[in-house]
Tab-separated table of C-alpha atoms and ligand atoms in Angstrom:
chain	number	residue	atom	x	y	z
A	15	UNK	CA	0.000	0.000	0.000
A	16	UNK	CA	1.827	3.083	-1.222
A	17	UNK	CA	1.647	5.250	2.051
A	18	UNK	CA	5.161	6.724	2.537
A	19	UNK	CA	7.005	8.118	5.093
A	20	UNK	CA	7.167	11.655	4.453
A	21	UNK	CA	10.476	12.112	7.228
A	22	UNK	CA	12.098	9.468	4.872
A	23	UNK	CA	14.414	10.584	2.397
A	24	UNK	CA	14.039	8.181	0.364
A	25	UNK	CA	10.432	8.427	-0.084
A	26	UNK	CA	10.165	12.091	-1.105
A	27	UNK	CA	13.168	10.967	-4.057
A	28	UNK	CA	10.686	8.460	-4.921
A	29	UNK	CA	7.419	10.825	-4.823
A	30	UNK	CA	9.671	13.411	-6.582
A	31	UNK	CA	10.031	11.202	-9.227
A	32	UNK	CA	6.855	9.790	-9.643
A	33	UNK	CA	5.442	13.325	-9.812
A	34	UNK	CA	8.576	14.394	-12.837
A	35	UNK	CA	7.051	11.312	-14.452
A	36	UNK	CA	3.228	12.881	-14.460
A	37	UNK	CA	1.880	10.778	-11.826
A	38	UNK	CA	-0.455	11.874	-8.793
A	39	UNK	CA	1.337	11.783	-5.736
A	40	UNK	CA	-0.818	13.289	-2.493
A	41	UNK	CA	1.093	15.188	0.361
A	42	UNK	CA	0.878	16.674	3.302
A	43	UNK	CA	0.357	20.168	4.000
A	44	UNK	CA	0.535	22.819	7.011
A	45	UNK	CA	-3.369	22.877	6.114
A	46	UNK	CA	-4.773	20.091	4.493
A	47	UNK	CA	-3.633	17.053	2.409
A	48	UNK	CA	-2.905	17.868	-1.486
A	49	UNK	CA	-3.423	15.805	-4.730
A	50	UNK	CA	-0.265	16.965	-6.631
A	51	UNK	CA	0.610	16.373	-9.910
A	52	UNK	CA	3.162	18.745	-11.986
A	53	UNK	CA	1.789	21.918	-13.357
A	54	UNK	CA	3.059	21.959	-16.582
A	55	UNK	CA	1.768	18.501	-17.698
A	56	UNK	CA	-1.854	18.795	-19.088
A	57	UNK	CA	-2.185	15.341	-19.030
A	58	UNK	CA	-1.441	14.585	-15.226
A	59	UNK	CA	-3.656	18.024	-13.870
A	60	UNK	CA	-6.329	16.032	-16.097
A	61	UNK	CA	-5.798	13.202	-14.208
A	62	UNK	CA	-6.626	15.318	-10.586
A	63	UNK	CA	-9.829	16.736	-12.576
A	64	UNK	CA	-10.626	12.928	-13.145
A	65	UNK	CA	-9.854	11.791	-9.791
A	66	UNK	CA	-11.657	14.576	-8.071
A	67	UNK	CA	-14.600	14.455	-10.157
A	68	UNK	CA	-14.030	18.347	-10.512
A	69	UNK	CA	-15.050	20.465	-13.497
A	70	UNK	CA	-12.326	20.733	-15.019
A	71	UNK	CA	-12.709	25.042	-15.467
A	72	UNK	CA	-12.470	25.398	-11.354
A	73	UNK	CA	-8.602	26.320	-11.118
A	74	UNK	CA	-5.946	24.268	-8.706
A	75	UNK	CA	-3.654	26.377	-6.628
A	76	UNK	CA	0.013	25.810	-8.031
A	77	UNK	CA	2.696	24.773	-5.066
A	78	UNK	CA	5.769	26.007	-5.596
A	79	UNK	CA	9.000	26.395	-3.377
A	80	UNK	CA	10.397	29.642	-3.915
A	81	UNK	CA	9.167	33.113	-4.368
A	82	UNK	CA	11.103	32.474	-7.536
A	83	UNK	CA	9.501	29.708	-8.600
A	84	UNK	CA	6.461	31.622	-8.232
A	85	UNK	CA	7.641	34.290	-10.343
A	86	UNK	CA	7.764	31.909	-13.005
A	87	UNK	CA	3.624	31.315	-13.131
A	88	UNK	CA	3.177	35.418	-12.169
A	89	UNK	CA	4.682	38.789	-12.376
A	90	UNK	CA	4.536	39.046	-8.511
A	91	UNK	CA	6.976	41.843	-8.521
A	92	UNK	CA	4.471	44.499	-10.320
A	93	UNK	CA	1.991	43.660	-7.849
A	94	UNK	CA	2.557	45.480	-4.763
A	95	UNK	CA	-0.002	44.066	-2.261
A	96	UNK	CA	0.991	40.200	-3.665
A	97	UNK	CA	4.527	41.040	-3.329
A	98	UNK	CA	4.154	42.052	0.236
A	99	UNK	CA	2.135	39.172	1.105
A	100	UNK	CA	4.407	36.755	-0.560
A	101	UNK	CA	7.682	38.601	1.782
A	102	UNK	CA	5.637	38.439	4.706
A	103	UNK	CA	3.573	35.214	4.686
A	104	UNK	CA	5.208	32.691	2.367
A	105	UNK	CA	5.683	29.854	3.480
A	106	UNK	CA	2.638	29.464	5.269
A	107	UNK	CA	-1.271	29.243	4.773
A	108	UNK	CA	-1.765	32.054	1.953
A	109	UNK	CA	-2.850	31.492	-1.652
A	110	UNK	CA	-2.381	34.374	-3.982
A	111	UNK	CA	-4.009	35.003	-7.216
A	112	UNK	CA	-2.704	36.820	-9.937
A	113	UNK	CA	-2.945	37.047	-13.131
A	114	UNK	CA	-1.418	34.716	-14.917
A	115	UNK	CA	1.699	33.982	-17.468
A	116	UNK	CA	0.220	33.474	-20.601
A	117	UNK	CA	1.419	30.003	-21.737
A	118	UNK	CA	2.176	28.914	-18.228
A	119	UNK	CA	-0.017	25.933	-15.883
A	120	UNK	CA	-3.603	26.740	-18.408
A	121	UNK	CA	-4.647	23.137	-17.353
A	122	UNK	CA	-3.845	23.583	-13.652
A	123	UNK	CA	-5.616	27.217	-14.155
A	124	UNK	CA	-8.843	25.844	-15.693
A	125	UNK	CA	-8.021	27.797	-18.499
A	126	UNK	CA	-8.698	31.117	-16.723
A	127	UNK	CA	-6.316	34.164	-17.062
A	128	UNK	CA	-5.328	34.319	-13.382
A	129	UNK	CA	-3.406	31.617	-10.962
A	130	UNK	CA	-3.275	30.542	-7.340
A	131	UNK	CA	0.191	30.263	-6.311
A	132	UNK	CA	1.058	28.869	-2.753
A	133	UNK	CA	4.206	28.306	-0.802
A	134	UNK	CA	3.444	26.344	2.052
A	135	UNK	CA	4.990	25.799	5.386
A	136	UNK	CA	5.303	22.579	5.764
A	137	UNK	CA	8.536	20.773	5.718
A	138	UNK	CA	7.284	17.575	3.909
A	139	UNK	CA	5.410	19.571	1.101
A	140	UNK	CA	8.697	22.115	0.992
A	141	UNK	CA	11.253	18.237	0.631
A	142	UNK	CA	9.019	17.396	-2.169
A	143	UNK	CA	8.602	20.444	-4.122
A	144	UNK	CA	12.104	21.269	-3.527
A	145	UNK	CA	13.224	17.595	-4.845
A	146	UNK	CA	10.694	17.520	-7.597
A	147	UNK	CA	11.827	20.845	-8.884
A	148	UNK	CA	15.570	19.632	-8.840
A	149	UNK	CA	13.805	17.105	-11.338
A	150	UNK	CA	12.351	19.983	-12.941
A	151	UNK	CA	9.050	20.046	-12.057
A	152	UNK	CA	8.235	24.086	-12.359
A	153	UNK	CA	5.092	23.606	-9.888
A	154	UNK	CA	2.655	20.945	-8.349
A	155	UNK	CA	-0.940	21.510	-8.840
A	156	UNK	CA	-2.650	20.257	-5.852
A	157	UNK	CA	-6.674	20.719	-5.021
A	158	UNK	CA	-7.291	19.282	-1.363
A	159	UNK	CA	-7.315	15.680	-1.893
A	160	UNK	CA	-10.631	14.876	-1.443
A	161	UNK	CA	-13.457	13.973	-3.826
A	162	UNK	CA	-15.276	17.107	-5.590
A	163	UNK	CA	-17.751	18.889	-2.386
A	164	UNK	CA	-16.357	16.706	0.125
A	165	UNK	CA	-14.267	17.384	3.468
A	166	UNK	CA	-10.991	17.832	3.036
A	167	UNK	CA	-8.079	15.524	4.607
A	168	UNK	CA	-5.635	16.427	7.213
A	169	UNK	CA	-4.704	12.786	7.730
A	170	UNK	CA	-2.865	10.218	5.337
A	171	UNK	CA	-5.852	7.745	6.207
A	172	UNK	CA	-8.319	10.034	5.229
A	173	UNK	CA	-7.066	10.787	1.710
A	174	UNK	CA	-6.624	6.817	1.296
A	175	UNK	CA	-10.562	6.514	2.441
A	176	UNK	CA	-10.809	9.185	-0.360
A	177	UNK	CA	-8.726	7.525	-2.955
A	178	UNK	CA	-7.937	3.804	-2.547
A	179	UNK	CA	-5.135	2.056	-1.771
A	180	UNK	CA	-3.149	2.789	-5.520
A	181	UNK	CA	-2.450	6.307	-5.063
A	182	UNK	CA	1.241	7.208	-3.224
A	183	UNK	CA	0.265	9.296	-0.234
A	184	UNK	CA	3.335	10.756	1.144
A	185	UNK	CA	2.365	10.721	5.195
A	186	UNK	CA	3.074	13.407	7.261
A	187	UNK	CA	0.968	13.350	9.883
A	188	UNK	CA	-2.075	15.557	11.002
A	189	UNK	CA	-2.469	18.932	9.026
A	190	UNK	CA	-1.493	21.562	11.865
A	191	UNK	CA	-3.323	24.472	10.593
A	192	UNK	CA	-6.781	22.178	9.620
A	193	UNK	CA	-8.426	24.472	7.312
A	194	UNK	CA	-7.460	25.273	3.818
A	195	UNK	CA	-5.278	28.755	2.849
A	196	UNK	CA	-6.575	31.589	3.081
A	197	UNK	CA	-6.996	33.367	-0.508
A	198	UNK	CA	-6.517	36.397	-1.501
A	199	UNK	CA	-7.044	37.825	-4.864
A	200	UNK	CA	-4.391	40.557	-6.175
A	201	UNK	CA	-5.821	40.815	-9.711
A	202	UNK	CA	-7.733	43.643	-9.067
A	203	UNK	CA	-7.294	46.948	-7.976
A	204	UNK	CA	-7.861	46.315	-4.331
A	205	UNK	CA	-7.136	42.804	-2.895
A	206	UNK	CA	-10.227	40.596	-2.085
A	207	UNK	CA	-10.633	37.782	0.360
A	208	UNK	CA	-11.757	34.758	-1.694
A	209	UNK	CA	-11.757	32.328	1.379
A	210	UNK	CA	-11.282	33.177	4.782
A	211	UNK	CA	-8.720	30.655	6.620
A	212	UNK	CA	-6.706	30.596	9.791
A	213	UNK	CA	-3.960	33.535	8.442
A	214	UNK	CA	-6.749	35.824	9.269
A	215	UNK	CA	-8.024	39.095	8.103
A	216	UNK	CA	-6.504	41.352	10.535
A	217	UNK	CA	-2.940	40.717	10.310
A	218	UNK	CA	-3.277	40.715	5.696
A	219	UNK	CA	-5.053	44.119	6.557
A	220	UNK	CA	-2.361	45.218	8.214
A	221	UNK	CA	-0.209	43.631	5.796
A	222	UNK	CA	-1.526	45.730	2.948
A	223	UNK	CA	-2.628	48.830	5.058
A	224	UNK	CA	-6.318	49.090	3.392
A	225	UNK	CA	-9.487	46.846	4.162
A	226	UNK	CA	-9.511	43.634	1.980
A	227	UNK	CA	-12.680	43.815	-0.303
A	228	UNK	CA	-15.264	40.629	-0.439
A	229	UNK	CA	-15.380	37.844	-2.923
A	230	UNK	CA	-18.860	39.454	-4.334
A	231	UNK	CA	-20.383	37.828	-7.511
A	232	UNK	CA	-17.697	39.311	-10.007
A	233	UNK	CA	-15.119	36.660	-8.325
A	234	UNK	CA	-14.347	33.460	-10.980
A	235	UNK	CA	-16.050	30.226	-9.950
A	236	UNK	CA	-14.338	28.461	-7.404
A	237	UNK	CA	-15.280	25.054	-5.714
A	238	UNK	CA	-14.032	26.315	-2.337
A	239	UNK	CA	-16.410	29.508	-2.877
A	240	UNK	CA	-19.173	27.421	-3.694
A	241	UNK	CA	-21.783	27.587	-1.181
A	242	UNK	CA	-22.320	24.138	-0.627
A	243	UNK	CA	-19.091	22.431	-0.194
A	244	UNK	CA	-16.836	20.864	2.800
A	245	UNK	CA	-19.892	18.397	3.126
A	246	UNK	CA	-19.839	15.289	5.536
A	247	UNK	CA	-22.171	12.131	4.785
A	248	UNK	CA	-24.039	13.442	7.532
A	249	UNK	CA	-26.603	16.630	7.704
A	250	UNK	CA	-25.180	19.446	9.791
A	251	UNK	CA	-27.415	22.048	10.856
A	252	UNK	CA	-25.286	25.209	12.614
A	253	UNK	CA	-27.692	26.519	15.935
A	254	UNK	CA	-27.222	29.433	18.240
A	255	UNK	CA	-26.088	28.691	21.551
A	256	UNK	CA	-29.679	29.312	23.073
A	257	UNK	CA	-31.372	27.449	20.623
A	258	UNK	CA	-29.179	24.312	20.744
A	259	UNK	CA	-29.586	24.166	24.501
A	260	UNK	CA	-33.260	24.467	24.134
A	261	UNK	CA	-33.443	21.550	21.386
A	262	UNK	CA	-31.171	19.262	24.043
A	263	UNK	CA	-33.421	20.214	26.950
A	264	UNK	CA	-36.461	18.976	24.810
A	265	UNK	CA	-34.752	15.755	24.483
A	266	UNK	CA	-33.458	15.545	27.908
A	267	UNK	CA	-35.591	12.633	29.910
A	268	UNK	CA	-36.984	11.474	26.375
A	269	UNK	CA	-35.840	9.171	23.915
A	270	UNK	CA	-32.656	10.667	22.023
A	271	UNK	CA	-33.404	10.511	18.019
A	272	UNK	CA	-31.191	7.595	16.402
A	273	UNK	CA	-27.888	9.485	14.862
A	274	UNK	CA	-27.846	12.643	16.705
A	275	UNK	CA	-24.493	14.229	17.567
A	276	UNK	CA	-23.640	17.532	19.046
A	277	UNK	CA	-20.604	19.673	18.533
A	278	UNK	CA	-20.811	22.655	20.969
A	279	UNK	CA	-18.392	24.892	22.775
A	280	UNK	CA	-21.227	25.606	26.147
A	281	UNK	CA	-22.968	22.479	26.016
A	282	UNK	CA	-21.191	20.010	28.585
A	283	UNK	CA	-23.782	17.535	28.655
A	284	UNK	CA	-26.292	15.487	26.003
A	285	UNK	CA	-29.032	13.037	26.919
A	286	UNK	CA	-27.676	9.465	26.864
A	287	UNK	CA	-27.174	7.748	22.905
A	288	UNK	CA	-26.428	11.303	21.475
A	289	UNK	CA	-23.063	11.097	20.383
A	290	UNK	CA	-21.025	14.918	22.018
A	291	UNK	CA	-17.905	16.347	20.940
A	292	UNK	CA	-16.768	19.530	22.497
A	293	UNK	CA	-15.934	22.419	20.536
A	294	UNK	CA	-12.583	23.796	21.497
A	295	UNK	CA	-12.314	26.991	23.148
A	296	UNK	CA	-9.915	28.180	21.002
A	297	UNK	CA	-10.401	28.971	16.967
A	298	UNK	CA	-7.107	27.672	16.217
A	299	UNK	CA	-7.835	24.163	17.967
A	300	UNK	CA	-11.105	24.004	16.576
A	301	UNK	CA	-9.980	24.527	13.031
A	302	UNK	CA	-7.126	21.668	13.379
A	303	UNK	CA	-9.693	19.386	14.601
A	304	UNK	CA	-12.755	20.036	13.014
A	305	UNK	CA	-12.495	18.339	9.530
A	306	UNK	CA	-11.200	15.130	11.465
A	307	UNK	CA	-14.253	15.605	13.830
A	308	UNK	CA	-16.687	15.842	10.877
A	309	UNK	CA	-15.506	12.494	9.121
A	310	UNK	CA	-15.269	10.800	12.810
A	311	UNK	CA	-19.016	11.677	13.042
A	312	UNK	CA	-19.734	10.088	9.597
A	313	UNK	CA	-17.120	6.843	10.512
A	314	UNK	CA	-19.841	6.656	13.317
A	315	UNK	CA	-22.869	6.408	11.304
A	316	UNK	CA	-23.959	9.707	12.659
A	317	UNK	CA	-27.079	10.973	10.169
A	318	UNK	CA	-27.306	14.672	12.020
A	319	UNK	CA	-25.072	16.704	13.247
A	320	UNK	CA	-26.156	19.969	15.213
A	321	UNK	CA	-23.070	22.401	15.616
A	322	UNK	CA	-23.016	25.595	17.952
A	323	UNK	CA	-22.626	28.800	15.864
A	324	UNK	CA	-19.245	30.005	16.721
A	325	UNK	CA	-18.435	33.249	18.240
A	326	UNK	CA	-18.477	36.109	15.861
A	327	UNK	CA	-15.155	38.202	15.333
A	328	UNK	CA	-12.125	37.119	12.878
A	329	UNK	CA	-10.694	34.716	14.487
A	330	UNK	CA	-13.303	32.145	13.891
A	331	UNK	CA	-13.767	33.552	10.293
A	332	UNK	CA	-12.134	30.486	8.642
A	333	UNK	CA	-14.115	27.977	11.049
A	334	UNK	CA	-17.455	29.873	10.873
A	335	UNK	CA	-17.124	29.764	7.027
A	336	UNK	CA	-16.460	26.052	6.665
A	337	UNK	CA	-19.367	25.259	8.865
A	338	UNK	CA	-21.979	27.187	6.773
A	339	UNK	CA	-21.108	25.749	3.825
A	340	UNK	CA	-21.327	22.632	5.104
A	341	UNK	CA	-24.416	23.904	6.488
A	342	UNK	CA	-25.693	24.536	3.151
A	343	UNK	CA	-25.341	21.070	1.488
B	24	TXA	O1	-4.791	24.962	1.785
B	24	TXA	C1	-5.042	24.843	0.587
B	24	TXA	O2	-5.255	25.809	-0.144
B	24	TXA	C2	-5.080	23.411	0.027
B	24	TXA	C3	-3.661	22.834	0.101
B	24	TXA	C4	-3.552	21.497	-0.551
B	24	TXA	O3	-2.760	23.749	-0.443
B	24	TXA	N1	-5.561	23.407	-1.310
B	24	TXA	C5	-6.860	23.643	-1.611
B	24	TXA	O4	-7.156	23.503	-2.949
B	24	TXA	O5	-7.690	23.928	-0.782
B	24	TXA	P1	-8.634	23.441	-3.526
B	24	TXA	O6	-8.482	23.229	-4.996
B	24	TXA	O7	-9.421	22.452	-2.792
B	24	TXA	O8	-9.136	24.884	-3.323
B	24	TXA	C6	-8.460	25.893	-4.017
B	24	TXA	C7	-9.309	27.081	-4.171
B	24	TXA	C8	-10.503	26.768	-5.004
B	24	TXA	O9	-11.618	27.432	-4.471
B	24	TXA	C9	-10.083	27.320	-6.343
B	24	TXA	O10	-11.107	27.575	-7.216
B	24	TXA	C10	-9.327	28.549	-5.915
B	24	TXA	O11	-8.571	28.079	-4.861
B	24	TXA	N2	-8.483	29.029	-6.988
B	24	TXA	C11	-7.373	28.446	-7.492
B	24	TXA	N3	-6.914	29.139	-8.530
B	24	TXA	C12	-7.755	30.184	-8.701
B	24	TXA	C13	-7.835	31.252	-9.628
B	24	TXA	N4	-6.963	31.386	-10.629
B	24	TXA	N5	-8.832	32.136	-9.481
B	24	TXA	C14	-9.731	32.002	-8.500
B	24	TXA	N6	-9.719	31.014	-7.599
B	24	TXA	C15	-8.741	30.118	-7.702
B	25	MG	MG1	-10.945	21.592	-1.807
């Protein structure tokens, strides 16, 4: 079963070179697991569109392990607010969009005129871009390695429940940050946030020295800005703390409905057969957790899931958005 060791040296050679050759290879990164295959091979990003079951005109982020290896997919040096991103949060949990090099990744771009572009953090993902670009591999395309609308993996396991056994899954552990990049696009006049993730709003506003502008409708189509994505098996319904303890009083002393569980940051106690998680306190625990928790409740045969609104302010932005979209499936 090709899960590898991503600490072992000798596996990221060998996913290097499987990935020069145009095969998928999924790895780990600081957010969630990726489906990689190079960016300049039309043949292998088809083959993550297949996979997937994505339409094959909703752009991949390109990976890359430089700022100058970015350069090569964008002009990120005539962009100010990109170029100051890039210096100040590269590597890490940021994908930038910009427009992009005609001629350069169209596949991995879904044939639109911008590209994501992403240097992440984490030291598996940074081996086995670094190795596959010694091989010269410009880029790796990667889409969280999950099946089209579903939740994204932050565990090897969970991209092999994804995927099958065939696929190499470099392993690296659990996904520290939980939650996919934040986005942000550059190509228009003033910076927009395209998805809201654990790098959070304040600090990129500060970053850039204006307000970032919303997605609105003009943004291009993007699976991760769809509303209904990020969905478990299960139906999850997001309730106000007051309302959610009301519902669980109801069903305190009666019969608990068959599937139930509860994910809740005040609630401390559930009538007996409801299945209870507790929400972390803190955003950055709940994010790292929450995808995990989500396919847990599914592994369980869980059929409803009723989730405590989390607490407004930026912080939770990234969680809070994840949750209403899965909401809304
Ligand atoms: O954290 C992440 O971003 C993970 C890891 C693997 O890096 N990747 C990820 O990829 O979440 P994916 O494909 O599941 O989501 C990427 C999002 C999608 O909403 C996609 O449409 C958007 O980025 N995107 C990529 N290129 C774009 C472009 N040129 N214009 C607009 N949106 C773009
Ligand atoms: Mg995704």
């Amino acid at each position: 079963m090709p899960v590898w060791d991503g600490s072992v040296e000798a596996s990221i050679r060998h996913a290097a070179e499987a990935l020069a050759a145009g095969q998928l290879v999924a790895f780990p990164t600081e957010t969630v697991y990726g489906l990689g295959a190079r960016a300049d091979d039309d043949a292998a990003v088809a083959a993550i569109f297949a996979a997937k079951g994505r339409p094959r005109d909703h752009p991949l982020i390109v990976h890359v392990a430089s700022l100058d290896a970015a350069a090569a997919f964008a002009d990120l040096a005539s962009h100010q607010a990109a170029r100051t991103l890039a210096e100040q949060f590269w590597p890490g949990p940021m994908t930038l969009i910009l427009p992009r090099r005609p001629g350069f990744a169209e596949a991995a771009a879904g044939g639109q005129g911008s590209i994501g572009l992403r240097w992440p953090a984490h030291p598996v993902a940074q081996a086995l871009l670094e190795a596959a670009a010694d091989l010269g591999v410009p880029g790796v395309a990667a889409p969280s390695a999950n099946r089209f609308g579903r939740v994204s993996p932050t565990l090897a396991r969970h991209v092999v429940a994804e995927f099958g056994p065939e696929l190499i899954v470099l392993d690296g552990g659990a996904c520290h940050v939980g939650i996919e990049s934040t986005i942000v696009d550059c190509t228009r006049e003033r910076p927009a946030l395209l998805r809201p993730g654990m790098l959070g709003r304040p600090l990129i506003e500060a970053a850039i020295g204006e307000p970032l502008r919303d997605a609105g409708k003009a943004a291009p189509r993007a699976p991760g800005t769809l509303e209904a994505h990020y969905a478990p098996q299960a139906k999850l319904r997001l309730m106000e703390t007051r309302m959610l303890q009301q519902a669980l009083e109801v069903l305190q002393g009666g019969e608990a409905p068959k599937g139930l569980a509860v994910y809740s940051r005040t609630v401390r106690r559930v009538a007996p057969g409801i299945v209870f998680k507790p929400m972390p306190e803190q955003a950055a625990d709940a994010a790292r957790e929450l995808f995990s928790v989500l396919r847990d409740f599914d592994a369980k045969g869980v059929r409803l899931i009723w989730v405590e609104t989390p607490p407004p302010g930026p912080a939770w932005e990234g969680v809070r958005d994840r949750l209403q979209r899965a909401a809304a499936s």
